[in-house]
Amino acid sequence: MAKHLSLLLCLYISISAIGQINPKLQSKIELQVKTIEPKIVEWRRYFHEHPELSNQEYKTGKFIADYLKSIGLEVQYPVAKTGVVALLKGSKPGAVIALRADIDGLPITERNSLPFASKERSVLRGQETGVMHACGHDAHISMLMAVAQILASNKADLKGTVKFIFQPAEEGAYGEVAGAELMVKEGVLENPKVEVIFGLHIQSLTPLGKIEYRAGGMMAAVDAFDIKVTGVGAHGATPWDGVDPIVVASQIVSGLQTIVSRQTELTKAGVVITVGSFHSGIRRNIIPEEAMLEGTIRTFDPEMQQKIHDKIRLTATKIAESAGAKAEVIINKGYPVTYNDPTITKTMVASLERAAGVENVSITQPVTMAEDFSFFQQKVPGLFFFLGAYPAQMNLQKQPTHHTADFMIDEGAFVTGTQGLLNLTLDYMFQNTSSSKK
Ligand code: NI
């Protein structure tokens, strides 16, 4: 990341001029955001009622593509299975700015009694399930459609190109390269080459109207590990005849926790190691031959991430060896760190403050959840922020978080979110000087 950083610093050192956005255009756009609000709500309710699972967003993708075509954008569809990419070219040359919204729903049966609650059902891995926009991606789509509409209507005043990325499968799809990773592989950031990318995530537990961001690692990298412990089976009455994989795997679970508590510099960045699944044995008086552990790793620093992987391998194999068992460790890298480029973040915070009010913009603690926006940020510098949408009618005791059947957001957040994306785009467009270098 350090190498990455210095490269970015060189690239962006040239950004110094204060935004040249015409105040008349700014106030016109602010008015347009207020005018389009009912439409954003209407779209969001449509998407909420018709959610689709990751990589199955056929109706969603088509709806977005048709709309973007209708407002005169150059639309590519489908991209990376069900995604949509659209270009808006301004009247003058300038930077290529990408804006991204994720579009998938989740395999959850909605419990809310909203008039537009989802009744959709689908099948996932052979199991029937309800489908629900339980992470707010319905809101992300709708706000980005509004941004596209407003920018398209001001095309003559714009410079450079805005690339709208409606990305499928942020939540991942079993056994498939999905979402942002596939989009990057399919060249979404090329042709024309994207210079900077912006995105947001609505947050149901963050107060309405607030915006939160963080320079550097904002959301964790997530990696999965599987540990297979092989012992020697025996009668439960005579453990000395075998090697008990349950006891060995239990020691490994404890050993993994000491990696975090005793061997990691936690003041540098947070680390989480969770064993979420432990399977072994079939009846009480049989010592089985195998135990399986499955877990998740969350890190914010690529160097620490590599060290944690090494330590997990070492801890598991050596504990097993000391007991005469064998441990095989498989670690699969998931989403990288959602890393906000420090220079871009510093330069662009004022744009968010103008959208939400200075008093409503703050720095968030690092979040141990992951987000595949990070795949875009690995290739181009970007800024990702949280949009507070804590619903007034929500019962705090129940705390319906993201990914639950009671998940809810306050639609009052849409104006702030839409304005935030517009300010970032326009401020970058008019203060960016690097396009002249090209
Ligand atoms: Ni989400």
GROMACS .gro file of C-alpha atoms and ligand atoms in nm, residues 100 102 104 106 134-137 140 170-171 200-203 219 370-371 384 402-403 407, ligand 1:
model
   23
  100ARG     CA    1  -2.074   0.354  -0.846
  102ASP     CA    2  -2.441  -0.162  -0.610
  104ASP     CA    3  -2.828  -0.658  -0.552
  106LEU     CA    4  -3.025  -1.047  -0.020
  134ALA     CA    5  -3.188  -0.549   0.330
  135CYS     CA    6  -2.871  -0.346   0.280
  136GLY     CA    7  -3.014  -0.036   0.111
  137HIS     CA    8  -2.880  -0.097  -0.238
  140HIS     CA    9  -2.800   0.351  -0.391
  170GLU     CA   10  -2.180  -0.670  -0.414
  171GLU     CA   11  -2.286  -0.933  -0.162
  200LEU     CA   12  -2.153   0.571  -0.080
  201HIS     CA   13  -2.330   0.331   0.150
  202ILE     CA   14  -2.650   0.417   0.331
  203GLN     CA   15  -2.640   0.325   0.702
  219MET     CA   16  -1.366  -0.085   0.586
  370ALA     CA   17  -1.611  -0.532   0.402
  371GLU     CA   18  -1.722  -0.373   0.075
  384PHE     CA   19  -1.634   0.603  -0.023
  402HIS     CA   20  -2.824  -0.431   0.775
  403HIS     CA   21  -2.886  -0.784   0.650
  407PHE     CA   22  -3.390  -0.356   0.806
  439NI      NI   23  -2.444  -0.317   0.126
   0.00000   0.00000   0.00000
